[in-house]
mmCIF file of C-alpha atoms in Angstrom:
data_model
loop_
_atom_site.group_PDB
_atom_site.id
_atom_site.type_symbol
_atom_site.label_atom_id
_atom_site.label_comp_id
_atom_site.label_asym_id
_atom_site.label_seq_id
_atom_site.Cartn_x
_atom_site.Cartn_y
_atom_site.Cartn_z
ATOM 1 C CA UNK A 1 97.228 80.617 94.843
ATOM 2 C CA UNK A 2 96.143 84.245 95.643
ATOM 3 C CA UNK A 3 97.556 85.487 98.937
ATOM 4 C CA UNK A 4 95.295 87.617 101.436
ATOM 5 C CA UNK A 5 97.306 91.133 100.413
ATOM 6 C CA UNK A 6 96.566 89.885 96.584
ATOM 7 C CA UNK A 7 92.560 89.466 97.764
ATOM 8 C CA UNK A 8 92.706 92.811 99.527
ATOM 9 C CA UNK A 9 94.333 94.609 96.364
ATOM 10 C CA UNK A 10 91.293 93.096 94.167
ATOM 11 C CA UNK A 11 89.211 94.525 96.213
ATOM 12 C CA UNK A 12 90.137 98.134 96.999
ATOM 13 C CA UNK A 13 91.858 98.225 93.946
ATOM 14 C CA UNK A 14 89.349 101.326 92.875
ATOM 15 C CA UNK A 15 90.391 103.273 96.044
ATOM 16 C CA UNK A 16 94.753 103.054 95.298
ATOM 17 C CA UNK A 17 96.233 106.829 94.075
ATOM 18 C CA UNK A 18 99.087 106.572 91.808
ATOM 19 C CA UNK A 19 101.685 104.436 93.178
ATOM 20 C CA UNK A 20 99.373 103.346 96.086
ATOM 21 C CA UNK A 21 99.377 99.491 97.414
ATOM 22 C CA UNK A 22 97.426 98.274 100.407
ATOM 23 C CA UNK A 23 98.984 96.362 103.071
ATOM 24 C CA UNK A 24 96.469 95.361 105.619
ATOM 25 C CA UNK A 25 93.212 95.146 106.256
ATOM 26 C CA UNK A 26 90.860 93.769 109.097
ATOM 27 C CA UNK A 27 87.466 94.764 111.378
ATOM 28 C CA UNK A 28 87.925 97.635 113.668
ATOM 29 C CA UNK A 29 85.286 99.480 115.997
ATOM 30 C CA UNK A 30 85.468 102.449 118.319
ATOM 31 C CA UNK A 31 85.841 101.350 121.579
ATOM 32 C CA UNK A 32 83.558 103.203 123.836
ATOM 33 C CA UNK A 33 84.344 103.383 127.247
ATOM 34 C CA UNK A 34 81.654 103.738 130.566
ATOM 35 C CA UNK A 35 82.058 107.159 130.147
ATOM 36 C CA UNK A 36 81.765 107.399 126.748
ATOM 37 C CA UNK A 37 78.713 105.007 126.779
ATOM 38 C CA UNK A 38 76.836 107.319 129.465
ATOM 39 C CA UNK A 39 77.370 110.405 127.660
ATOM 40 C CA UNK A 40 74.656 111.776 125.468
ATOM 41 C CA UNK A 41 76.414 114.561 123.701
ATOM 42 C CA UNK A 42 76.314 112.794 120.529
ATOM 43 C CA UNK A 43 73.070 111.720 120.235
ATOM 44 C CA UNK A 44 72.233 114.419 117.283
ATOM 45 C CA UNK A 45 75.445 113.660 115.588
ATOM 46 C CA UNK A 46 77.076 116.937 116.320
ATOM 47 C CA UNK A 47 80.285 117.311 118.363
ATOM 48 C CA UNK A 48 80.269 119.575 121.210
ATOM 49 C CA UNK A 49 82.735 122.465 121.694
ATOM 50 C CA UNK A 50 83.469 120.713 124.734
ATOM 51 C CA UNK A 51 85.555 118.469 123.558
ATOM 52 C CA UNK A 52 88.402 120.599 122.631
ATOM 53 C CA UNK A 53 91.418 120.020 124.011
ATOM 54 C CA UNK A 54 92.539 122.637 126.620
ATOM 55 C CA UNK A 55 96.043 124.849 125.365
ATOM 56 C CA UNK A 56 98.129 123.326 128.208
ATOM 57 C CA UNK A 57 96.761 119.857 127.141
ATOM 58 C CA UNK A 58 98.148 121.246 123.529
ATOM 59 C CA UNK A 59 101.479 122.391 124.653
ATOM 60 C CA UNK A 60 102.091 119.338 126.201
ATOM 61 C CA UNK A 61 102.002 116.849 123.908
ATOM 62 C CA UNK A 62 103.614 119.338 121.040
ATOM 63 C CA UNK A 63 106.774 119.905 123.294
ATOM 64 C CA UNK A 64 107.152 115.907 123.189
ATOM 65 C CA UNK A 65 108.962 113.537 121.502
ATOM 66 C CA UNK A 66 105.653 110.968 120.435
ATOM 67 C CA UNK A 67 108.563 108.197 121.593
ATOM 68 C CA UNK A 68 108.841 109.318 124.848
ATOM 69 C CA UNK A 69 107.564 107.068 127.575
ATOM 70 C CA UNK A 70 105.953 110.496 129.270
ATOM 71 C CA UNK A 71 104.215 111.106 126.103
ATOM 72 C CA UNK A 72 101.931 107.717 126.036
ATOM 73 C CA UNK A 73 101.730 108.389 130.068
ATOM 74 C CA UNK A 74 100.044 112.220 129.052
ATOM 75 C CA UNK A 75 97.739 111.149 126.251
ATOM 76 C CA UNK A 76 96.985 108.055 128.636
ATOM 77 C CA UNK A 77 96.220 110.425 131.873
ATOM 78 C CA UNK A 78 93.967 113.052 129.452
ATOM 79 C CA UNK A 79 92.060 110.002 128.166
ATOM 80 C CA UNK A 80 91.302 109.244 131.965
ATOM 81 C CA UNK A 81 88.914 106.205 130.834
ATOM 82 C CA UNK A 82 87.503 107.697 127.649
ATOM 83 C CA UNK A 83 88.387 106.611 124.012
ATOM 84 C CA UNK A 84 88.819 109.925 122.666
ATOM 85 C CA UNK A 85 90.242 113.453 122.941
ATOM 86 C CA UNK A 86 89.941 115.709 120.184
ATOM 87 C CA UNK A 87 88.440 118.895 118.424
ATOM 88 C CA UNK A 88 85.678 119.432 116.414
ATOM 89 C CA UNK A 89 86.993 118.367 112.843
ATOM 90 C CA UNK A 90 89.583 116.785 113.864
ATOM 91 C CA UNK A 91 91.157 113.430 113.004
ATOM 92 C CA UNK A 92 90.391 111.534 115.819
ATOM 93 C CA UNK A 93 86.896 112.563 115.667
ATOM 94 C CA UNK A 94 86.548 111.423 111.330
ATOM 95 C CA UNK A 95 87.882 107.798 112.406
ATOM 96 C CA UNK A 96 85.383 107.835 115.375
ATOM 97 C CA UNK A 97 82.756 108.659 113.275
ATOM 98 C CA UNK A 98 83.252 106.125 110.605
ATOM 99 C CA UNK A 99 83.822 103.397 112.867
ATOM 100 C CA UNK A 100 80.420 103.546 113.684
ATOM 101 C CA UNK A 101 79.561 101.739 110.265
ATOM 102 C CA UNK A 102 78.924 98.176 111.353
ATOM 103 C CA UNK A 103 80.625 96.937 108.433
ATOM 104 C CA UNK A 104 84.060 99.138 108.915
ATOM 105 C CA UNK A 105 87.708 98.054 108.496
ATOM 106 C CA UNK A 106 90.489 99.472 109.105
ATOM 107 C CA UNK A 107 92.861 99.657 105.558
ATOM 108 C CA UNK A 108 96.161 100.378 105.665
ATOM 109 C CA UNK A 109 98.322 101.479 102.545
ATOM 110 C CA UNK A 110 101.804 102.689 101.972
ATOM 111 C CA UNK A 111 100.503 106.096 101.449
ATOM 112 C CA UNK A 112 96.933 106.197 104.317
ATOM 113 C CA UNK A 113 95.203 104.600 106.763
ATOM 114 C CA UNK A 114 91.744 104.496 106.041
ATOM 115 C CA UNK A 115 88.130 102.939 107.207
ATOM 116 C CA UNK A 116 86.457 101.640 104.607
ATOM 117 C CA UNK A 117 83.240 99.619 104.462
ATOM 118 C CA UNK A 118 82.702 96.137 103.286
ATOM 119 C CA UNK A 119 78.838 95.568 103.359
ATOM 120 C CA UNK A 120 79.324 92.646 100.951
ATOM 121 C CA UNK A 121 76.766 93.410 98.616
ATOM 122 C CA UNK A 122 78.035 96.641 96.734
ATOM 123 C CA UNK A 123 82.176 97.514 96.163
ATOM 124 C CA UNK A 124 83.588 98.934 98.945
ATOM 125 C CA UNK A 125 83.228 102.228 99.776
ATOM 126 C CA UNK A 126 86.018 104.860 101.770
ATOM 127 C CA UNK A 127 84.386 105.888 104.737
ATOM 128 C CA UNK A 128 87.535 108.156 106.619
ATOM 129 C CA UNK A 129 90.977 108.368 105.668
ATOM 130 C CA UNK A 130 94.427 110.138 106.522
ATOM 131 C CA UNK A 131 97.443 110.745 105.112
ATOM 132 C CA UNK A 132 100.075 107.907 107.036
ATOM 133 C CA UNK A 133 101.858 111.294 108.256
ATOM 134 C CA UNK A 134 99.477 112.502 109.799
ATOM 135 C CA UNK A 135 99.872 109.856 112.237
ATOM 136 C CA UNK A 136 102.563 110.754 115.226
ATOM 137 C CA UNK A 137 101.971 107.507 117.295
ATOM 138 C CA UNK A 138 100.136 104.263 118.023
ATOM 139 C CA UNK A 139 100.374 101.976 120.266
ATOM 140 C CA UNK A 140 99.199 98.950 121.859
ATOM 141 C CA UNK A 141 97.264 99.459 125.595
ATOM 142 C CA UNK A 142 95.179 96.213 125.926
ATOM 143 C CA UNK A 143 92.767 96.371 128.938
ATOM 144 C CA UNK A 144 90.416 93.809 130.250
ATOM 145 C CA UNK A 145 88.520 91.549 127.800
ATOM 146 C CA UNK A 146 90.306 94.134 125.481
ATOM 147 C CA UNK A 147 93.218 92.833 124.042
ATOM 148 C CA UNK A 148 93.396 94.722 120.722
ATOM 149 C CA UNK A 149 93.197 97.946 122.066
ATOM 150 C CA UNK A 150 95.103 100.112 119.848
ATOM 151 C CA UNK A 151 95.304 103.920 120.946
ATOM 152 C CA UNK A 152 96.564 106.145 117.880
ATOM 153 C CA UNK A 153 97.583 109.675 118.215
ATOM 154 C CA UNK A 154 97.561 112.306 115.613
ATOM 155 C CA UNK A 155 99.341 115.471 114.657
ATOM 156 C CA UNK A 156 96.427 117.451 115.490
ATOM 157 C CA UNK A 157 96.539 116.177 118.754
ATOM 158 C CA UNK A 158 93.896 114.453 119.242
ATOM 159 C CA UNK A 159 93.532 110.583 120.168
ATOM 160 C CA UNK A 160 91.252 107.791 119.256
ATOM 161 C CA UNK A 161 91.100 104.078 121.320
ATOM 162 C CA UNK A 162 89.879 101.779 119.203
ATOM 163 C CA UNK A 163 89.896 98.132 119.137
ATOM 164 C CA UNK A 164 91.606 96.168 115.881
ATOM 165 C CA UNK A 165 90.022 92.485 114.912
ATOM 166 C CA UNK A 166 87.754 90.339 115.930
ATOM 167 C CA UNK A 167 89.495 88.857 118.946
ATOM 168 C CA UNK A 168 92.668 88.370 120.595
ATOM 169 C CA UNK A 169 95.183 91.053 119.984
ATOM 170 C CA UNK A 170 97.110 89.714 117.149
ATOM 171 C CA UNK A 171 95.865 92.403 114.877
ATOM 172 C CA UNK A 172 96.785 95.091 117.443
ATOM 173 C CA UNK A 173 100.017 94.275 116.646
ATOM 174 C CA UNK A 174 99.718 93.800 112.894
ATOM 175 C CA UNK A 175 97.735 96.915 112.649
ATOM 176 C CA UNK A 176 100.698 98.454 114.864
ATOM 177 C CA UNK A 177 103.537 96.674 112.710
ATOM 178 C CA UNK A 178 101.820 97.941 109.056
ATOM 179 C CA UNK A 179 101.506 101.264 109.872
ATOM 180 C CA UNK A 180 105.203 101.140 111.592
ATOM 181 C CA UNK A 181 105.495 105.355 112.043
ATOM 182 C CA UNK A 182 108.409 104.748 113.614
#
């Protein structure tokens, strides 16, 4: 009898580098906040300079250790509500972006995390995808009716909220626990 990671291996089997296995796989979406929902920056698809982090937003995070307890509190306080902080071309801003594919799932490998989308009609297709180092932090910050909140932070700084699985927050956790950057 197949197991689930067998299944999943099947089926991305044409996205695996060299030496490559996947891990875990399961829905994900952006979670867009009230502010995020009211603002129509994005409406033409572009990202607005806006959204660049400010230098002392910069230096703070870089001076800390990811692990820290006053780290999470920082990226928490800059999020103020929102689901994302970031640059233009930046990571946070890819996985946002390709979360917006109703079909999207979050893969992880030994090697990336990627979104990848599962329309079940054609082979699945990479959507987004970064290199596991990449990845400083993530964490689990569940809010109301949002229990698999995940918030992931990257070494570009920037920050993306998104929300792992269908319900519950059992994937939060399994998401957290594959990608382990611990």
């Amino acid at each position: 009898m197949p197991t689930t990671t067998d299944v999943i291996a099947r089926q991305v089997a044409h996205l695996m580098r060299e030496g490559e296995e996947p891990k875990w796989m399961q829905p994900a979406r952006c979670i867009e906040s009230e502010i995020d929902l009211e603002d129509d920056r994005f409406e033409n698809d572009e990202e607005p300079e806006t959204e660049n982090l400010d230098a002392q937003s910069r230096i703070e995070l870089a001076e800390l250790n990811p692990y820290d307890k006053e780290f999470e509190r920082i990226v928490q306080e800059q999020l103020d509500g929102g689901s994302y902080l970031g640059c233009t071309g930046c990571k946070a801003a890819g996985l946002r972006k390709a979360l917006d594919v109703p079909t999207s799932e979050i893969l992880v490998t030994n090697q990336r995390l990627m979104v990848v989308d599962v329309n079940g009609v054609d082979e699945i297709e990479p959507e987004w995808s970064a290199e596991r180092s990449d990845i400083v932090r993530i964490w689990k910050r569940s809010r109301f009716l949002e229990p698999g909140r995940v918030v992931i932070a990257f070494k570009d700084h920037s920050v993306l909220a998104l929300h792992v699985g269908l319900i519950g927050g059992k994937s939060a956790g399994k998401l957290i626990e594959a990608l382990d950057t611990e």
